[in-house]
C-alpha cells in the first residue's frame, strides 16, 4: 500500500510570492489533514477534510491561505502571498475515517521564504 | 485550556538503556497516537492507543484514559531510536488533533 505522497519536498521562494503544495492520500482514506510544523514544535492542524468537505478550517489563516480537495482525493494547499513567518514544514496526513482512526503522514514540504 | 504535555523534553541515553516517555492530556480522548519523527522529518506511526497496552518489539505503550496519561516505553535503546517522539491526542470535546511538544531523544553509541 502506497503511503501519503507530497510534492514538492522542498520549496524556496521570496516573500510576497505564491506557493502551492500537493498531497495524494492513501487510497481509500476519506479524511485528509494539512498541518504546519514550525522548528522545534509539534505539528498544528490547519485544515481537515472529510471527503470534499472542509469540516475544520478554524486554524487556517484565510487571508492568505486556501485549500481545496477536488473529488475527495488529492488536495492542494496554497499560500498567496507568502510571508517570512510562513517558513515551516507543511505536512499532509490521511485516515480512513475521522476521529477514531489512525493518521498516516506524508514526508512533508519544507518551505523557506526569503 | 487544552493541554497535551510531554515529558521529559530532552533525553540522552546510552545505547542499550531503557526509557519511559510520558504524555499527559487535559480531556477525555477519542484517539491517541505515538509517533517517531526521524532526523529526515518523517513522522512514523508507533502506536494507535486510545486505551490499554500494546507492544511492538522493543517498544510498548500504555494509555490510562481515566487518569489522562499515556506512556511510551523504549527498551534496549539503539542509535536509530534517536529523534523526536510525539504524542497526538484527539480530544473528545474538541474534535481536533493536538500534538504535544515532543521528547527529543538522543541515543549515544
Short mmCIF file of C-alpha atoms in Angstrom, two decimals:
data_model
loop_
_atom_site.label_atom_id
_atom_site.label_comp_id
_atom_site.label_asym_id
_atom_site.label_seq_id
_atom_site.Cartn_x
_atom_site.Cartn_y
_atom_site.Cartn_z
CA UNK A 1 0.00 0.00 0.00
CA UNK A 2 1.49 3.34 -1.05
CA UNK A 3 1.82 5.97 1.63
CA UNK A 4 0.81 9.61 1.60
CA UNK A 5 2.57 11.41 -1.22
CA UNK A 6 3.51 15.08 -1.10
CA UNK A 7 5.23 17.39 -3.52
CA UNK A 8 7.40 19.27 -3.75
CA UNK A 9 9.67 18.14 -0.92
CA UNK A 10 11.43 21.48 -0.72
CA UNK A 11 10.50 24.97 -1.86
CA UNK A 12 12.35 28.26 -1.57
CA UNK A 13 10.51 31.42 -2.54
CA UNK A 14 10.78 35.13 -1.96
CA UNK A 15 8.23 36.84 0.24
CA UNK A 16 5.07 38.01 -1.47
CA UNK A 17 5.30 35.16 -3.98
CA UNK A 18 2.62 32.46 -4.21
CA UNK A 19 3.29 28.81 -3.45
CA UNK A 20 1.28 25.61 -3.66
CA UNK A 21 1.66 22.18 -2.07
CA UNK A 22 0.09 18.99 -3.32
CA UNK A 23 -0.97 15.89 -1.41
CA UNK A 24 -2.21 12.49 -2.51
CA UNK A 25 -3.61 10.48 0.42
CA UNK A 26 -3.59 6.76 0.93
CA UNK A 27 -6.12 5.08 -1.33
CA UNK A 28 -9.47 4.66 0.40
CA UNK A 29 -8.79 7.24 3.08
CA UNK A 30 -11.68 9.65 3.35
CA UNK A 31 -10.17 12.15 5.75
CA UNK A 32 -7.27 14.41 4.84
CA UNK A 33 -5.40 16.80 7.08
CA UNK A 34 -2.95 19.62 6.48
CA UNK A 35 -0.60 20.52 9.31
CA UNK A 36 2.12 23.10 9.75
CA UNK A 37 5.18 22.30 11.82
CA UNK A 38 7.46 25.07 12.98
CA UNK A 39 11.00 24.30 14.02
CA UNK A 40 11.17 22.61 17.40
CA UNK A 41 7.42 22.28 17.77
CA UNK A 42 4.74 19.69 17.19
CA UNK A 43 2.52 19.85 14.10
CA UNK A 44 -0.52 22.14 14.23
CA UNK A 45 -3.66 21.37 12.32
CA UNK A 46 -4.54 23.86 9.58
CA UNK A 47 -7.50 22.16 7.91
CA UNK A 48 -9.31 18.84 7.89
CA UNK A 49 -11.36 17.43 5.03
CA UNK A 50 -13.89 14.66 5.16
CA UNK A 51 -14.23 13.69 1.51
CA UNK A 52 -14.62 17.01 -0.33
CA UNK A 53 -15.87 18.97 2.66
CA UNK A 54 -13.62 21.13 4.81
CA UNK A 55 -15.05 20.32 8.24
CA UNK A 56 -12.47 22.17 10.32
CA UNK A 57 -10.54 25.14 8.96
CA UNK A 58 -10.56 27.19 12.14
CA UNK A 59 -6.75 27.37 12.26
CA UNK A 60 -6.27 28.25 8.59
CA UNK A 61 -5.18 31.90 8.08
CA UNK A 62 -7.82 32.61 5.50
CA UNK A 63 -6.46 35.95 4.38
CA UNK A 64 -3.56 34.26 2.60
CA UNK A 65 -4.09 30.50 2.81
CA UNK A 66 -6.53 28.45 0.77
CA UNK A 67 -7.05 24.76 0.23
CA UNK A 68 -9.12 22.50 -1.92
CA UNK A 69 -9.82 18.82 -2.23
CA UNK A 70 -11.49 18.19 -5.51
CA UNK A 71 -13.27 14.86 -5.96
CA UNK A 72 -12.38 13.94 -2.40
CA UNK A 73 -8.93 12.58 -3.24
CA UNK A 74 -5.94 14.87 -3.93
CA UNK A 75 -5.61 18.16 -2.13
CA UNK A 76 -3.76 21.41 -2.72
CA UNK A 77 -2.76 23.97 -0.11
CA UNK A 78 -1.89 27.44 -1.37
CA UNK A 79 -0.30 30.50 0.19
CA UNK A 80 -0.62 33.85 -1.52
CA UNK A 81 1.27 35.99 -0.78
CA UNK A 82 3.86 34.20 1.33
CA UNK A 83 5.39 35.92 4.35
CA UNK A 84 8.67 35.25 6.15
CA UNK A 85 6.77 33.69 9.05
CA UNK A 86 5.31 31.04 6.76
CA UNK A 87 8.64 29.22 6.66
CA UNK A 88 7.86 25.80 8.10
CA UNK A 89 7.25 22.19 7.14
CA UNK A 90 3.79 21.55 5.72
CA UNK A 91 2.58 18.05 6.42
CA UNK A 92 -0.30 16.17 4.90
CA UNK A 93 -1.93 13.21 6.63
CA UNK A 94 -4.83 10.93 5.93
CA UNK A 95 -7.01 8.49 7.82
CA UNK A 96 -9.70 6.06 6.81
CA UNK A 97 -12.28 7.82 8.94
CA UNK A 98 -12.27 10.81 11.20
CA UNK A 99 -11.62 10.88 14.88
CA UNK A 100 -11.46 7.22 15.71
CA UNK A 101 -8.94 6.18 13.17
CA UNK A 102 -5.20 6.20 12.77
CA UNK A 103 -3.50 9.04 10.90
CA UNK A 104 -0.67 8.45 8.43
CA UNK A 105 1.68 11.26 7.45
CA UNK A 106 3.46 12.16 4.26
CA UNK A 107 7.10 13.28 4.17
CA UNK A 108 6.20 16.96 4.22
CA UNK A 109 7.19 20.02 2.21
CA UNK A 110 9.86 22.23 3.71
CA UNK A 111 9.10 25.84 2.78
CA UNK A 112 11.66 28.60 3.10
CA UNK A 113 10.52 32.16 2.50
CA UNK A 114 13.37 34.66 1.98
CA UNK B 1 -7.25 25.39 28.25
CA UNK B 2 -6.36 22.46 26.10
CA UNK B 3 -3.14 20.80 27.15
CA UNK B 4 -1.04 17.98 25.80
CA UNK B 5 2.16 17.86 27.77
CA UNK B 6 5.10 15.59 27.13
CA UNK B 7 8.00 14.85 29.40
CA UNK B 8 10.90 14.94 29.50
CA UNK B 9 11.55 17.49 26.74
CA UNK B 10 15.03 16.10 26.16
CA UNK B 11 16.58 12.75 26.92
CA UNK B 12 20.07 11.40 26.36
CA UNK B 13 20.64 7.67 26.67
CA UNK B 14 23.49 5.31 26.26
CA UNK B 15 22.80 2.56 23.76
CA UNK B 16 21.14 -0.37 25.49
CA UNK B 17 19.40 1.69 28.16
CA UNK B 18 15.66 1.75 28.77
CA UNK B 19 13.45 4.83 28.94
CA UNK B 20 9.90 5.96 29.62
CA UNK B 21 8.27 8.91 27.87
CA UNK B 22 5.10 10.44 29.23
CA UNK B 23 2.14 12.25 27.68
CA UNK B 24 -0.45 13.99 29.85
CA UNK B 25 -3.65 15.36 28.40
CA UNK B 26 -6.37 17.58 29.75
CA UNK B 27 -9.59 15.95 28.49
CA UNK B 28 -11.15 12.65 27.51
CA UNK B 29 -9.81 11.22 24.28
CA UNK B 30 -11.21 9.54 21.19
CA UNK B 31 -7.81 8.74 19.77
CA UNK B 32 -4.19 8.83 20.90
CA UNK B 33 -1.19 8.11 18.76
CA UNK B 34 2.54 7.98 19.35
CA UNK B 35 4.85 8.98 16.53
CA UNK B 36 8.59 8.96 15.98
CA UNK B 37 9.89 11.81 13.84
CA UNK B 38 13.16 10.70 12.35
CA UNK B 39 16.04 13.06 11.53
CA UNK B 40 14.66 13.46 7.99
CA UNK B 41 11.36 14.76 9.35
CA UNK B 42 9.16 11.79 8.55
CA UNK B 43 6.51 11.04 11.16
CA UNK B 44 6.37 7.30 11.69
CA UNK B 45 3.40 5.68 13.40
CA UNK B 46 4.33 3.79 16.51
CA UNK B 47 1.05 3.13 18.29
CA UNK B 48 -2.62 3.92 17.97
CA UNK B 49 -3.64 3.52 21.59
CA UNK B 50 -6.66 5.40 23.00
CA UNK B 51 -6.63 2.94 25.90
CA UNK B 52 -4.88 -0.19 27.12
CA UNK B 53 -1.44 -1.58 26.41
CA UNK B 54 0.28 -2.54 23.19
CA UNK B 55 3.71 -3.87 22.37
CA UNK B 56 5.77 -3.88 19.19
CA UNK B 57 9.23 -5.32 19.56
CA UNK B 58 11.30 -3.18 21.88
CA UNK B 59 8.57 -0.57 22.15
CA UNK B 60 5.42 -0.68 24.19
CA UNK B 61 2.78 1.85 25.18
CA UNK B 62 0.12 2.16 27.83
CA UNK B 63 -2.74 4.64 27.95
CA UNK B 64 -4.75 5.11 31.13
CA UNK B 65 -7.59 7.20 29.77
CA UNK B 66 -9.33 7.64 33.13
CA UNK B 67 -6.18 9.24 34.54
CA UNK B 68 -5.40 11.12 31.32
CA UNK B 69 -1.92 9.95 30.54
CA UNK B 70 -0.03 7.69 28.20
CA UNK B 71 3.44 6.17 28.50
CA UNK B 72 5.84 5.03 25.81
CA UNK B 73 8.49 2.54 26.84
CA UNK B 74 11.67 2.02 24.87
CA UNK B 75 13.80 -0.92 25.91
CA UNK B 76 17.36 -1.71 24.86
CA UNK B 77 17.61 1.57 23.00
CA UNK B 78 19.53 1.81 19.73
CA UNK B 79 21.05 4.78 17.96
CA UNK B 80 18.31 4.50 15.33
CA UNK B 81 15.79 5.33 18.05
CA UNK B 82 17.10 8.88 18.09
CA UNK B 83 14.70 11.60 17.01
CA UNK B 84 11.64 13.29 18.41
CA UNK B 85 8.73 11.37 19.89
CA UNK B 86 5.30 12.97 19.72
CA UNK B 87 2.00 12.03 21.18
CA UNK B 88 -1.08 13.31 19.39
CA UNK B 89 -4.47 13.38 21.01
CA UNK B 90 -7.95 13.70 19.58
CA UNK B 91 -9.78 15.27 22.48
CA UNK B 92 -13.38 14.20 22.89
CA UNK B 93 -14.92 17.61 23.43
CA UNK B 94 -12.92 19.42 20.77
CA UNK B 95 -12.91 17.07 17.75
CA UNK B 96 -9.41 18.11 16.85
CA UNK B 97 -5.96 16.52 16.99
CA UNK B 98 -3.45 18.19 19.26
CA UNK B 99 0.23 17.33 19.31
CA UNK B 100 2.46 17.61 22.32
CA UNK B 101 5.73 19.48 22.02
CA UNK B 102 7.68 16.24 21.82
CA UNK B 103 10.52 14.46 23.57
CA UNK B 104 13.84 14.76 21.79
CA UNK B 105 15.78 11.53 22.29
CA UNK B 106 19.48 11.13 21.58
CA UNK B 107 20.88 7.62 21.90
CA UNK B 108 24.65 7.58 22.03
CA UNK B 109 26.72 4.57 20.91
#
